[in-house]
Tab-separated table of C-alpha atoms and ligand atoms in Angstrom:
chain	number	residue	atom	x	y	z
A	1	MET	CA	4.892	-38.089	6.050
A	2	LYS	CA	6.216	-36.535	2.854
A	3	GLU	CA	9.705	-37.100	1.502
A	4	LYS	CA	12.118	-34.325	0.522
A	5	SER	CA	11.999	-35.628	-3.028
A	6	ASN	CA	8.222	-35.114	-3.346
A	7	LYS	CA	7.206	-32.434	-5.802
A	8	ILE	CA	6.051	-28.881	-5.147
A	9	GLY	CA	2.498	-28.353	-6.436
A	10	ILE	CA	1.579	-25.015	-8.007
A	11	PHE	CA	-1.853	-24.087	-9.286
A	12	ASP	CA	-3.339	-21.102	-11.060
A	13	SER	CA	-6.484	-20.200	-12.970
A	14	GLY	CA	-4.540	-20.597	-16.213
A	15	VAL	CA	-1.263	-19.638	-17.811
A	16	GLY	CA	-0.388	-16.726	-15.475
A	17	GLY	CA	0.949	-18.890	-12.653
A	18	LEU	CA	3.869	-19.734	-14.932
A	19	SER	CA	5.371	-16.371	-13.865
A	20	VAL	CA	5.328	-17.769	-10.318
A	21	LEU	CA	6.724	-21.130	-11.439
A	22	LYS	CA	9.559	-19.243	-13.161
A	23	GLN	CA	10.536	-17.643	-9.843
A	24	PHE	CA	10.381	-21.005	-8.059
A	25	ILE	CA	12.663	-22.560	-10.667
A	26	LYS	CA	15.075	-19.654	-10.139
A	27	TYR	CA	15.193	-19.875	-6.334
A	28	LEU	CA	14.588	-23.623	-5.959
A	29	PRO	CA	16.195	-25.150	-9.066
A	30	PHE	CA	16.696	-28.600	-7.561
A	31	GLU	CA	13.015	-29.152	-6.847
A	32	SER	CA	10.535	-31.019	-9.054
A	33	TYR	CA	7.178	-29.424	-9.777
A	34	VAL	CA	3.579	-30.200	-10.694
A	35	TYR	CA	1.837	-27.251	-12.378
A	36	LEU	CA	-1.930	-27.151	-12.794
A	37	GLY	CA	-3.574	-24.423	-14.890
A	38	ASP	CA	-7.374	-24.351	-14.876
A	39	THR	CA	-7.432	-23.054	-18.446
A	40	ALA	CA	-10.975	-24.311	-19.066
A	41	ARG	CA	-12.399	-21.898	-16.500
A	42	VAL	CA	-9.991	-18.931	-16.629
A	43	PRO	CA	-10.364	-16.037	-15.798
A	44	TYR	CA	-11.125	-16.276	-12.098
A	45	GLY	CA	-10.553	-12.552	-11.569
A	46	ASN	CA	-14.122	-11.466	-12.252
A	47	LYS	CA	-15.945	-14.454	-10.715
A	48	SER	CA	-17.862	-14.579	-7.426
A	49	ALA	CA	-16.120	-15.622	-4.206
A	50	GLU	CA	-18.300	-18.740	-4.000
A	51	THR	CA	-17.239	-19.967	-7.439
A	52	ILE	CA	-13.550	-19.161	-6.848
A	53	LYS	CA	-13.646	-21.157	-3.581
A	54	ARG	CA	-15.168	-24.168	-5.315
A	55	TYR	CA	-12.578	-24.102	-8.114
A	56	ALA	CA	-9.738	-23.614	-5.603
A	57	LYS	CA	-10.747	-26.718	-3.644
A	58	GLU	CA	-10.836	-28.820	-6.817
A	59	CYS	CA	-7.362	-27.615	-7.863
A	60	THR	CA	-5.971	-28.290	-4.372
A	61	ASN	CA	-7.365	-31.821	-4.291
A	62	PHE	CA	-5.800	-32.511	-7.675
A	63	LEU	CA	-2.360	-31.490	-6.383
A	64	LEU	CA	-2.776	-33.425	-3.129
A	65	GLU	CA	-3.534	-36.545	-5.159
A	66	LYS	CA	-0.161	-36.030	-6.835
A	67	ASP	CA	1.389	-36.339	-3.361
A	68	VAL	CA	3.023	-32.909	-3.352
A	69	LYS	CA	4.963	-31.703	-0.289
A	70	LEU	CA	3.844	-28.080	-0.635
A	71	VAL	CA	0.844	-26.378	-2.277
A	72	VAL	CA	1.572	-23.006	-3.855
A	73	VAL	CA	-1.492	-20.924	-4.696
A	74	ALA	CA	-0.002	-18.962	-7.583
A	75	CYS	CA	-3.273	-17.253	-8.456
A	76	HIS	CA	-3.613	-13.962	-6.557
A	77	THR	CA	-7.372	-14.070	-6.939
A	78	VAL	CA	-7.513	-17.455	-5.182
A	79	SER	CA	-4.908	-16.321	-2.618
A	80	SER	CA	-7.127	-13.319	-1.842
A	81	VAL	CA	-10.522	-14.979	-1.793
A	82	ALA	CA	-10.043	-18.664	-0.963
A	83	LEU	CA	-6.742	-19.250	0.861
A	84	GLU	CA	-8.542	-20.354	4.037
A	85	GLU	CA	-10.531	-22.973	2.112
A	86	VAL	CA	-7.308	-24.317	0.582
A	87	GLU	CA	-5.585	-24.415	3.990
A	88	LYS	CA	-8.552	-26.209	5.533
A	89	ILE	CA	-8.414	-29.151	3.120
A	90	SER	CA	-4.658	-29.323	2.610
A	91	THR	CA	-2.603	-31.961	4.407
A	92	VAL	CA	0.654	-30.161	3.506
A	93	PRO	CA	1.800	-26.545	4.030
A	94	VAL	CA	0.191	-23.923	1.774
A	95	VAL	CA	1.899	-20.795	0.437
A	96	GLY	CA	-0.219	-17.992	-1.018
A	97	MET	CA	0.818	-14.841	-2.823
A	98	ILE	CA	-0.250	-12.217	-0.289
A	99	LYS	CA	1.768	-12.462	2.933
A	100	PRO	CA	5.286	-12.801	1.504
A	101	ALA	CA	4.623	-9.779	-0.747
A	102	THR	CA	3.146	-7.519	1.934
A	103	LYS	CA	6.004	-8.329	4.347
A	104	SER	CA	8.532	-7.384	1.710
A	105	ALA	CA	6.600	-4.214	0.781
A	106	ILE	CA	6.465	-3.003	4.392
A	107	ILE	CA	10.211	-3.514	4.765
A	108	SER	CA	11.032	-1.892	1.437
A	109	SER	CA	8.785	1.189	1.767
A	110	ARG	CA	10.396	4.216	3.347
A	111	ASN	CA	7.432	6.594	3.327
A	112	LYS	CA	4.935	3.785	4.133
A	113	LYS	CA	2.713	4.694	1.198
A	114	ILE	CA	2.126	1.434	-0.629
A	115	GLY	CA	0.097	0.752	-3.777
A	116	VAL	CA	-1.505	-2.560	-4.776
A	117	ILE	CA	-2.814	-3.520	-8.210
A	118	GLY	CA	-4.727	-6.689	-9.069
A	119	THR	CA	-7.830	-8.200	-10.609
A	120	ARG	CA	-11.264	-6.948	-9.604
A	121	ALA	CA	-11.837	-9.923	-7.262
A	122	THR	CA	-8.429	-9.489	-5.606
A	123	ILE	CA	-8.846	-5.773	-4.954
A	124	THR	CA	-12.498	-6.079	-3.885
A	125	SER	CA	-11.584	-8.803	-1.358
A	126	GLY	CA	-9.332	-6.340	0.503
A	127	ALA	CA	-6.880	-9.188	1.234
A	128	TYR	CA	-3.709	-7.301	0.288
A	129	GLN	CA	-4.947	-4.155	2.039
A	130	ASN	CA	-5.755	-6.053	5.280
A	131	SER	CA	-2.482	-7.924	5.256
A	132	LEU	CA	-0.555	-4.642	4.871
A	133	SER	CA	-2.461	-3.015	7.754
A	134	GLN	CA	-2.086	-6.063	10.027
A	135	GLY	CA	1.583	-6.528	9.176
A	136	SER	CA	2.583	-3.058	10.336
A	137	ILE	CA	0.942	-2.459	13.699
A	138	SER	CA	3.766	-0.240	14.982
A	139	THR	CA	3.896	2.033	11.917
A	140	LYS	CA	0.854	3.269	10.096
A	141	VAL	CA	0.844	2.259	6.442
A	142	GLU	CA	-1.225	4.109	3.865
A	143	VAL	CA	-2.517	1.616	1.308
A	144	TYR	CA	-3.864	2.591	-2.114
A	145	SER	CA	-5.357	-0.070	-4.341
A	146	LYS	CA	-6.536	-0.190	-7.932
A	147	ASP	CA	-8.093	-2.969	-9.976
A	148	CYS	CA	-6.617	-3.167	-13.459
A	149	PRO	CA	-8.657	-5.807	-15.338
A	150	LEU	CA	-7.345	-4.935	-18.804
A	151	PHE	CA	-3.759	-5.987	-18.072
A	152	VAL	CA	-4.549	-9.736	-18.165
A	153	PRO	CA	-5.931	-9.801	-21.742
A	154	LEU	CA	-3.205	-7.408	-22.913
A	155	VAL	CA	-0.466	-9.736	-21.664
A	156	GLU	CA	-2.221	-12.780	-23.126
A	157	GLU	CA	-2.425	-10.956	-26.438
A	158	GLY	CA	1.357	-10.556	-26.287
A	159	PHE	CA	1.042	-6.761	-25.992
A	160	ILE	CA	3.938	-6.573	-23.530
A	161	SER	CA	5.545	-3.401	-24.889
A	162	HIS	CA	2.706	-2.284	-27.175
A	163	PRO	CA	1.689	1.417	-27.198
A	164	ALA	CA	-1.884	0.406	-26.226
A	165	THR	CA	-0.573	-1.182	-23.039
A	166	ARG	CA	1.400	1.953	-22.257
A	167	ILE	CA	-1.714	4.159	-22.649
A	168	ILE	CA	-3.829	1.893	-20.445
A	169	ALA	CA	-1.085	1.580	-17.828
A	170	GLU	CA	-0.776	5.396	-17.726
A	171	GLU	CA	-4.509	5.637	-17.104
A	172	TYR	CA	-4.536	3.007	-14.342
A	173	LEU	CA	-1.369	4.149	-12.584
A	174	LYS	CA	-1.522	7.941	-12.823
A	175	GLU	CA	-3.212	8.332	-9.442
A	176	PHE	CA	-0.296	6.594	-7.730
A	177	ARG	CA	1.939	9.468	-8.830
A	178	THR	CA	-0.212	12.029	-7.027
A	179	LEU	CA	-0.475	9.762	-3.994
A	180	GLU	CA	3.340	9.561	-3.881
A	181	ILE	CA	3.575	5.840	-3.191
A	182	ASP	CA	7.159	4.529	-3.085
A	183	THR	CA	6.286	0.801	-3.355
A	184	LEU	CA	3.845	-1.027	-5.635
A	185	ILE	CA	2.752	-4.644	-5.181
A	186	LEU	CA	2.115	-6.459	-8.461
A	187	GLY	CA	-0.913	-8.405	-7.194
A	188	CYS	CA	-1.615	-10.549	-10.250
A	189	THR	CA	0.255	-13.329	-12.030
A	190	HIS	CA	0.411	-11.393	-15.296
A	191	TYR	CA	1.775	-8.096	-14.018
A	192	PRO	CA	5.479	-8.984	-13.630
A	193	LEU	CA	5.573	-9.212	-17.445
A	194	LEU	CA	4.653	-5.527	-17.572
A	195	SER	CA	7.306	-4.440	-15.040
A	196	LYS	CA	9.220	-2.458	-17.644
A	197	VAL	CA	6.148	-0.385	-18.573
A	198	PHE	CA	5.312	0.181	-14.885
A	199	ALA	CA	8.895	1.250	-14.145
A	200	GLU	CA	8.768	3.808	-16.969
A	201	ILE	CA	5.534	5.298	-15.619
A	202	LEU	CA	6.548	5.159	-11.935
A	203	PRO	CA	10.359	5.386	-12.101
A	204	GLU	CA	10.918	6.084	-8.400
A	205	VAL	CA	8.684	3.262	-7.213
A	206	GLU	CA	9.931	-0.136	-5.995
A	207	LEU	CA	7.963	-2.939	-7.684
A	208	ILE	CA	7.228	-6.031	-5.588
A	209	ASP	CA	6.848	-9.285	-7.528
A	210	SER	CA	4.649	-11.443	-5.277
A	211	GLY	CA	5.692	-14.651	-7.065
A	212	GLU	CA	9.343	-13.920	-6.340
A	213	GLN	CA	8.598	-13.212	-2.678
A	214	ALA	CA	6.554	-16.427	-2.419
A	215	ALA	CA	9.493	-18.401	-3.854
A	216	ILE	CA	11.910	-16.875	-1.313
A	217	PHE	CA	9.405	-17.565	1.485
A	218	SER	CA	9.001	-21.196	0.349
A	219	LEU	CA	12.764	-21.688	0.178
A	220	ARG	CA	13.008	-20.617	3.807
A	221	LEU	CA	9.995	-22.698	4.853
A	222	LEU	CA	11.308	-25.893	3.262
A	223	ALA	CA	14.826	-25.308	4.614
A	224	GLU	CA	13.543	-24.776	8.162
A	225	ASN	CA	11.585	-28.015	7.964
A	226	ASN	CA	14.462	-29.919	6.398
A	227	MET	CA	12.294	-30.586	3.339
A	228	LEU	CA	14.471	-29.169	0.551
A	229	ASN	CA	15.232	-31.665	-2.186
A	230	GLU	CA	18.842	-32.843	-2.216
A	231	GLU	CA	21.086	-30.667	-4.362
A	232	ARG	CA	22.591	-32.380	-7.346
A	233	ASP	CA	26.128	-31.761	-8.603
A	234	GLU	CA	24.863	-30.168	-11.772
A	235	PHE	CA	22.065	-27.708	-12.381
A	236	PRO	CA	19.189	-29.392	-14.194
A	237	GLN	CA	19.294	-28.311	-17.859
A	238	ILE	CA	15.544	-28.657	-18.254
A	239	PRO	CA	13.414	-27.812	-15.219
A	240	ASP	CA	11.606	-30.858	-13.846
A	241	VAL	CA	7.929	-29.897	-14.259
A	242	GLU	CA	4.800	-31.962	-14.963
A	243	PHE	CA	2.236	-29.703	-16.665
A	244	TYR	CA	-1.518	-30.268	-16.365
A	245	LEU	CA	-4.252	-28.131	-17.921
A	246	THR	CA	-8.031	-28.412	-17.882
A	247	ASP	CA	-8.172	-27.328	-21.540
A	248	LEU	CA	-5.610	-26.859	-24.275
A	249	THR	CA	-6.514	-23.310	-25.224
A	250	LEU	CA	-5.591	-22.203	-28.735
A	251	ASN	CA	-2.538	-20.078	-28.018
A	252	PHE	CA	-1.454	-21.698	-24.750
A	253	ARG	CA	1.981	-22.850	-25.870
A	254	GLU	CA	2.841	-19.449	-27.321
A	255	ILE	CA	1.811	-17.482	-24.207
A	256	ALA	CA	3.424	-20.062	-21.951
A	257	LYS	CA	6.755	-19.431	-23.637
A	258	THR	CA	6.427	-15.694	-22.976
A	259	PHE	CA	5.841	-16.395	-19.299
A	260	LEU	CA	8.410	-19.150	-18.796
A	261	GLY	CA	11.147	-18.389	-21.267
A	262	PHE	CA	11.187	-21.985	-22.514
A	263	GLU	CA	8.826	-24.181	-24.470
A	264	ILE	CA	6.555	-26.701	-22.797
A	265	GLU	CA	6.996	-29.984	-24.592
A	266	LYS	CA	4.719	-32.367	-22.734
A	267	LEU	CA	1.450	-31.560	-21.044
A	268	GLU	CA	-1.656	-33.468	-20.067
A	269	ILE	CA	-5.294	-32.410	-20.184
A	270	VAL	CA	-7.218	-33.368	-17.057
A	271	LYS	CA	-10.726	-33.129	-15.585
A	272	LEU	CA	-11.024	-31.789	-12.052
B	301	DGL	N1	-4.208	-15.627	-12.216
B	301	DGL	C1	-5.090	-14.518	-11.949
B	301	DGL	C2	-4.564	-13.701	-10.770
B	301	DGL	O1	-3.405	-13.735	-10.453
B	301	DGL	C3	-5.262	-13.642	-13.179
B	301	DGL	C4	-6.082	-14.286	-14.280
B	301	DGL	C5	-7.512	-14.555	-13.856
B	301	DGL	O2	-8.296	-13.597	-13.710
B	301	DGL	O3	-7.836	-15.708	-13.630
B	301	DGL	O4	-5.325	-13.047	-10.123
């Protein structure tokens, strides 16, 4: 039996899951966290399902050994391809990126034309598309998806508001204009950082941040199970996070700051 004070475990293929961690810190500021980024093997987004499943199990076992009370699969690629494998081995509840986002998208869309963007593996898996179709049995939802593999390296290069990013985003997103979607799911850890560019290209479209929806979902889940950490009188000045990476990549600290908004002081390199 886990205690309320146990940490929330979050894993991702690398640095991107920090955008999810940021949302968790915002909605669940009194919790403590363990973050694992598999930086030695990133990116997952163009790997085979078999490999992604193997990596996902190793990351999950690492977090379970840290005695976490909840496993958050921050990586959309893993959430799309290997969530079942994670659920099978986990002894604690698992939250992925897909369901909370598709629920929110169905509620928010008025014309029921919803777009999804993600890595190649995420879009090819059809996970977001299936979840949208299954989540709206009474109303028919039209789902349009597009893999956008160039966004990840652009964000990691720091090209957040660079003209090159704008040109590529125009190219990827132009078909959504013709399709008249009114809601777009940002199905990758890196995409919330490009929200401003997306909003300029698709000004009428509601953008769904899956990490934010997963944080709201987790807040509800922990509250319902009486597993929220006790609130303290004061807000923690520095979020309580243990950081683990499988490799200290050259510009990790710099990119991490872009994602998190604060600097990571202490981190540990681990083998899975
Ligand atoms: N974290 C991945 C995702 O959300 C993007 C980076 C990668 O391809 O591993 O799908």
